[in-house]
CSV table of C-alpha atoms in Angstrom, one decimal:
chain,number,residue,atom,x,y,z
A,1392,MET,CA,23.1,5.2,8.3
A,1393,ARG,CA,21.7,2.9,5.7
A,1394,TYR,CA,17.9,2.3,6.0
A,1395,VAL,CA,17.4,-0.9,8.0
A,1396,ALA,CA,14.9,-3.3,6.7
A,1397,ASP,CA,13.4,-4.2,10.0
A,1398,HIS,CA,9.6,-4.3,9.2
A,1399,ASP,CA,6.7,-5.1,6.8
A,1400,PHE,CA,3.6,-3.0,7.1
A,1401,HIS,CA,1.6,-4.5,4.3
A,1402,ILE,CA,0.7,-8.2,4.6
A,1403,HIS,CA,-2.5,-10.2,4.0
A,1404,SER,CA,-3.8,-13.3,5.7
A,1405,THR,CA,-6.5,-15.8,4.8
A,1406,VAL,CA,-9.1,-13.3,6.0
A,1407,SER,CA,-8.5,-11.3,2.8
A,1408,LEU,CA,-10.8,-13.1,0.4
A,1409,CYS,CA,-8.4,-12.8,-2.4
A,1410,CYS,CA,-5.8,-14.8,-0.4
A,1411,ARG,CA,-5.7,-18.3,-1.7
A,1412,ASP,CA,-3.1,-19.8,0.6
A,1413,ASP,CA,-4.4,-21.6,3.7
A,1414,ASN,CA,-0.9,-21.4,5.2
A,1415,GLN,CA,-1.0,-17.5,5.2
A,1416,THR,CA,-2.0,-17.4,8.8
A,1417,PRO,CA,-1.0,-14.7,11.5
A,1418,GLN,CA,1.4,-17.3,13.0
A,1419,ALA,CA,3.1,-17.8,9.7
A,1420,ILE,CA,3.4,-14.1,9.3
A,1421,LEU,CA,5.0,-13.8,12.7
A,1422,ASN,CA,7.3,-16.7,11.9
A,1423,TYR,CA,8.3,-14.8,8.7
A,1424,ALA,CA,9.1,-11.7,10.8
A,1425,LYS,CA,11.3,-13.7,13.2
A,1426,GLU,CA,13.2,-15.3,10.3
A,1427,ASN,CA,14.1,-12.1,8.8
A,1428,GLY,CA,14.9,-10.2,12.0
A,1429,PHE,CA,12.1,-7.7,11.8
A,1430,ASN,CA,11.1,-5.9,15.0
A,1431,LYS,CA,7.6,-4.7,13.7
A,1432,ILE,CA,5.0,-6.1,11.3
A,1433,CYS,CA,1.4,-5.2,10.4
A,1434,ILE,CA,-1.4,-7.4,9.1
A,1435,THR,CA,-3.5,-5.4,6.6
A,1436,ASN,CA,-6.4,-7.4,5.3
A,1437,HIS,CA,-8.7,-5.8,2.8
A,1438,PHE,CA,-11.4,-3.6,4.5
A,1439,TRP,CA,-14.5,-1.7,3.5
A,1440,ASP,CA,-16.3,-0.2,6.5
A,1441,GLU,CA,-20.0,-1.2,6.7
A,1442,LYS,CA,-20.6,2.2,8.2
A,1443,VAL,CA,-19.4,3.8,4.9
A,1444,LYS,CA,-22.1,4.1,2.2
A,1445,SER,CA,-21.0,3.8,-1.4
A,1446,GLU,CA,-22.6,3.8,-4.9
A,1447,ALA,CA,-20.0,1.2,-5.9
A,1448,GLU,CA,-21.0,-2.4,-6.3
A,1449,TRP,CA,-18.4,-4.1,-4.1
A,1450,ILE,CA,-18.2,-7.7,-4.8
A,1451,GLU,CA,-16.0,-8.9,-1.9
A,1452,GLU,CA,-17.2,-8.0,1.6
A,1453,HIS,CA,-14.6,-7.3,4.1
A,1454,ASP,CA,-16.4,-5.6,7.1
A,1455,TYR,CA,-15.0,-5.0,10.5
A,1456,SER,CA,-16.3,-8.3,12.1
A,1457,HIS,CA,-14.7,-10.1,9.2
A,1458,ILE,CA,-11.2,-8.6,9.4
A,1459,SER,CA,-11.1,-8.3,13.1
A,1460,SER,CA,-11.6,-12.2,13.2
A,1461,VAL,CA,-7.7,-12.4,13.3
A,1462,LEU,CA,-7.6,-10.9,16.8
A,1463,PRO,CA,-5.9,-11.5,19.1
A,1464,LEU,CA,-2.7,-11.6,17.1
A,1465,PRO,CA,0.0,-13.9,18.2
A,1466,LYS,CA,2.9,-12.4,20.3
A,1467,ASP,CA,6.5,-12.4,20.5
A,1468,ASP,CA,8.8,-10.6,22.9
A,1469,ASN,CA,10.8,-9.1,20.2
A,1470,ILE,CA,8.2,-8.2,17.5
A,1471,GLU,CA,5.5,-5.8,17.7
A,1472,PHE,CA,2.5,-7.2,15.7
A,1473,LEU,CA,0.2,-4.4,14.5
A,1474,PHE,CA,-3.4,-4.6,13.5
A,1475,GLY,CA,-4.2,-2.7,10.4
A,1476,CYS,CA,-6.1,-2.9,7.2
A,1477,GLU,CA,-5.9,-2.0,3.4
A,1478,THR,CA,-8.9,0.1,2.1
A,1479,ASP,CA,-9.8,1.7,-1.1
A,1480,MET,CA,-11.4,4.9,-2.5
A,1481,ASP,CA,-14.6,4.3,-4.6
A,1482,PHE,CA,-15.3,6.1,-8.0
A,1483,ASN,CA,-16.7,9.0,-6.0
A,1484,ASN,CA,-13.5,9.2,-4.0
A,1485,VAL,CA,-15.2,8.0,-0.9
A,1486,LEU,CA,-12.7,6.4,1.6
A,1487,GLY,CA,-13.7,3.0,2.9
A,1488,VAL,CA,-13.0,3.7,6.6
A,1489,SER,CA,-15.3,5.8,8.8
A,1490,GLU,CA,-14.1,8.3,11.2
A,1491,GLU,CA,-14.8,6.4,14.2
A,1492,ARG,CA,-13.0,3.3,12.9
A,1493,PHE,CA,-9.7,5.0,12.3
A,1494,TYR,CA,-8.8,4.4,15.9
A,1495,ALA,CA,-9.5,0.7,15.8
A,1496,PHE,CA,-6.4,0.3,13.7
A,1497,ASP,CA,-2.6,0.7,14.2
A,1498,PHE,CA,-2.1,1.5,10.5
A,1499,ILE,CA,-4.2,2.0,7.4
A,1500,VAL,CA,-2.9,1.2,4.0
A,1501,VAL,CA,-4.8,3.2,1.3
A,1502,ALA,CA,-4.7,1.8,-2.3
A,1503,THR,CA,-5.1,4.5,-4.7
A,1504,THR,CA,-3.9,2.4,-7.7
A,1505,HIS,CA,-6.5,-0.4,-7.8
A,1506,LEU,CA,-7.7,1.1,-11.1
A,1507,HIS,CA,-8.6,-2.4,-12.5
A,1508,LEU,CA,-11.8,-2.3,-10.4
A,1509,ASP,CA,-14.3,-0.7,-12.8
A,1510,GLY,CA,-17.7,-0.3,-11.2
A,1511,ASN,CA,-15.9,0.1,-7.8
A,1512,THR,CA,-12.7,2.3,-7.6
A,1513,VAL,CA,-13.3,3.7,-11.2
A,1514,ARG,CA,-16.8,4.2,-12.7
A,1515,THR,CA,-16.0,2.5,-16.1
A,1516,LYS,CA,-13.1,0.3,-17.4
A,1517,ILE,CA,-9.9,2.2,-18.0
A,1518,THR,CA,-8.7,1.4,-21.6
A,1519,ASN,CA,-5.6,3.6,-22.1
A,1520,PRO,CA,-2.7,5.0,-20.4
A,1521,GLU,CA,-4.0,8.6,-20.6
A,1522,GLU,CA,-7.1,7.7,-18.6
A,1523,ALA,CA,-5.0,5.7,-16.1
A,1524,ALA,CA,-2.6,8.6,-15.6
A,1525,PHE,CA,-5.5,10.9,-14.9
A,1526,HIS,CA,-6.9,8.7,-12.3
A,1527,TRP,CA,-3.4,8.0,-10.8
A,1528,VAL,CA,-3.1,11.7,-10.1
A,1529,ASP,CA,-6.7,12.4,-9.3
A,1530,LYS,CA,-7.0,9.6,-6.6
A,1531,LEU,CA,-3.9,10.9,-4.8
A,1532,GLU,CA,-4.9,14.5,-4.9
A,1533,ASN,CA,-8.3,13.7,-3.5
A,1534,LEU,CA,-7.0,11.6,-0.7
A,1535,LEU,CA,-4.6,14.4,0.3
A,1536,LEU,CA,-7.5,16.8,0.6
A,1537,LYS,CA,-9.2,14.7,3.3
A,1538,ASP,CA,-9.0,15.4,7.0
A,1539,LEU,CA,-7.4,12.2,8.1
A,1540,PRO,CA,-4.8,11.1,10.6
A,1541,PHE,CA,-2.0,10.8,8.0
A,1542,ASN,CA,0.6,9.9,10.7
A,1543,LYS,CA,-0.9,6.4,10.6
A,1544,ILE,CA,-1.6,6.1,6.8
A,1545,GLY,CA,0.4,4.7,4.1
A,1546,ILE,CA,-0.2,5.0,0.3
A,1547,ALA,CA,0.2,1.5,-1.2
A,1548,HIS,CA,1.8,0.2,-4.3
A,1549,LEU,CA,2.2,3.4,-6.5
A,1550,THR,CA,3.7,1.5,-9.5
A,1551,THR,CA,1.8,-1.7,-9.3
A,1552,GLY,CA,0.5,-3.6,-12.4
A,1553,HIS,CA,-3.1,-3.0,-11.4
A,1554,ILE,CA,-2.8,0.6,-12.7
A,1555,LEU,CA,-3.2,-0.7,-16.3
A,1556,LYS,CA,-2.4,-4.3,-17.2
A,1557,ASN,CA,0.8,-4.4,-19.4
A,1558,GLN,CA,0.8,-0.6,-19.7
A,1559,THR,CA,1.8,0.6,-16.3
A,1560,ALA,CA,5.1,1.9,-17.6
A,1561,GLU,CA,3.5,3.9,-20.3
A,1562,THR,CA,1.0,5.3,-17.8
A,1563,LEU,CA,3.7,6.5,-15.4
A,1564,SER,CA,5.7,8.0,-18.2
A,1565,LEU,CA,2.8,10.3,-18.9
A,1566,ILE,CA,2.8,11.9,-15.4
A,1567,SER,CA,5.2,14.8,-15.4
A,1568,ASP,CA,7.9,15.3,-12.8
A,1569,ALA,CA,6.3,18.6,-11.8
A,1570,THR,CA,2.9,16.9,-11.1
A,1571,MET,CA,4.6,14.2,-9.0
A,1572,CYS,CA,6.6,16.7,-7.1
A,1573,SER,CA,3.4,18.7,-6.3
A,1574,ILE,CA,1.8,15.6,-5.1
A,1575,PHE,CA,4.7,14.2,-3.1
A,1576,SER,CA,5.4,17.6,-1.6
A,1577,GLU,CA,2.0,17.4,-0.1
A,1578,CYS,CA,2.5,13.8,1.0
A,1579,SER,CA,5.6,15.1,2.9
A,1580,ARG,CA,3.7,18.0,4.4
A,1581,LYS,CA,0.9,15.8,5.6
A,1582,GLY,CA,3.3,13.1,7.0
A,1583,VAL,CA,1.8,10.2,5.1
A,1584,GLY,CA,3.9,7.1,4.6
A,1585,ILE,CA,5.0,6.0,1.0
A,1586,GLU,CA,5.1,2.1,0.4
A,1587,LEU,CA,8.0,0.5,-1.2
A,1588,ASN,CA,7.3,-3.0,-2.7
A,1589,VAL,CA,8.6,-2.8,-6.3
A,1590,LYS,CA,10.3,-6.1,-7.4
A,1591,THR,CA,13.3,-5.0,-9.4
A,1592,ILE,CA,15.3,-8.1,-9.8
A,1593,ASN,CA,14.1,-9.0,-13.3
A,1594,MET,CA,13.8,-5.4,-14.6
A,1595,THR,CA,15.9,-3.8,-17.3
A,1596,ASP,CA,17.8,-0.7,-16.5
A,1597,GLU,CA,15.1,1.2,-18.6
A,1598,GLN,CA,12.3,-0.3,-16.5
A,1599,LYS,CA,14.0,0.5,-13.2
A,1600,GLU,CA,14.2,4.1,-14.4
A,1601,ILE,CA,10.6,4.3,-15.1
A,1602,PHE,CA,9.3,2.4,-12.1
A,1603,LEU,CA,11.6,4.0,-9.5
A,1604,ARG,CA,11.2,7.6,-10.7
A,1605,PRO,CA,8.2,8.3,-8.5
A,1606,TYR,CA,10.1,7.1,-5.4
A,1607,PHE,CA,13.2,9.2,-6.3
A,1608,ILE,CA,10.9,12.2,-6.7
A,1609,ALA,CA,9.1,11.5,-3.5
A,1610,LYS,CA,12.4,11.2,-1.7
A,1611,GLU,CA,13.6,14.6,-3.1
A,1612,CYS,CA,10.4,16.1,-1.7
A,1613,GLY,CA,11.1,14.8,1.8
A,1614,CYS,CA,8.6,11.8,1.9
A,1615,LYS,CA,9.1,9.0,4.4
A,1616,PHE,CA,9.0,5.3,3.2
A,1617,TYR,CA,7.9,2.1,4.8
A,1618,LEU,CA,8.4,-1.5,3.4
A,1619,GLY,CA,5.4,-3.5,2.4
A,1620,SER,CA,5.4,-6.9,0.7
A,1621,ASP,CA,1.7,-6.9,0.0
A,1622,SER,CA,2.0,-10.6,0.4
A,1623,HIS,CA,-1.1,-12.8,-0.1
A,1624,LYS,CA,0.9,-16.2,0.1
A,1625,THR,CA,3.7,-17.6,2.1
A,1626,SER,CA,5.8,-18.2,-1.1
A,1627,ALA,CA,6.0,-14.4,-1.6
A,1628,LEU,CA,7.3,-13.9,1.8
A,1629,ALA,CA,10.4,-16.0,1.0
A,1630,THR,CA,11.9,-13.2,-1.1
A,1631,ALA,CA,10.5,-10.1,0.5
A,1632,LYS,CA,13.5,-9.2,2.6
A,1633,SER,CA,15.8,-9.4,-0.4
A,1634,ASP,CA,13.4,-7.3,-2.5
A,1635,PHE,CA,13.4,-4.7,0.3
A,1636,GLU,CA,17.2,-4.7,0.3
A,1637,ASP,CA,17.4,-4.2,-3.4
A,1638,LEU,CA,15.1,-1.1,-3.2
A,1639,ILE,CA,16.9,0.4,-0.4
A,1640,THR,CA,20.3,0.2,-2.3
A,1641,LEU,CA,18.8,1.4,-5.5
A,1642,LEU,CA,17.1,4.4,-3.9
A,1643,ASN,CA,20.1,5.0,-1.5
A,1644,LEU,CA,17.8,5.2,1.4
A,1645,LYS,CA,19.0,6.2,4.9
A,1646,GLU,CA,17.3,5.7,8.3
A,1647,THR,CA,16.2,9.4,8.0
A,1648,ASP,CA,14.1,8.4,5.2
A,1649,LYS,CA,12.0,5.9,7.2
A,1650,PHE,CA,8.3,6.2,8.0
A,1651,THR,CA,7.8,4.9,11.6
A,1652,LEU,CA,4.7,3.9,13.5
């Protein structure tokens, strides 16, 4: 059976300080889910736990009292609205969620590819694809070494432009199939979710081959996938369902490939 696009597990609201759309409220997100026939959605605003100490100089503060201000979430009889977060790893690979906080969330999105945040997620500015490829691998490997409840963790946007502006394709091409296979085999073993949110509609065939390669390898390694728009504005929600359907078709995903919460 074809993978059913019935959820979105990565959505921001105005509580994320990088959200510039006053209309991106929990109610608007719930309406988006209704309009697209989803049965489950998750709000995942940016979060760095105040209980976690870091040497990084974080500019934006998203502590627990800030992101929990969305609670209680609006309800619908046919849609389960989950409370989650998106967190980072600093340049020492410290994860921004303390052990005790893990159980405050239904789902935790970990961004390992926010490599543009020098002084925070990386110590110094990344200037070339070789450096970016090293950090792409290193972040994932270090995340998978941690003792975490991986059944409620997703790895976000593995092919985002935040890896290295205008050079993400070159960066991904430097990472071998064998290296990706090693990482994704461990992802499969741990049971972590792999996020799908690539917008392919304007890509050339060559670009699709580069940007979808990690997901094809992850699929071959037995990984499970969830859909995440990473929307920060209501206009982005308008095309999210069709973007999901394109990816499902291109990757030939079945219901057995689905990560579930």
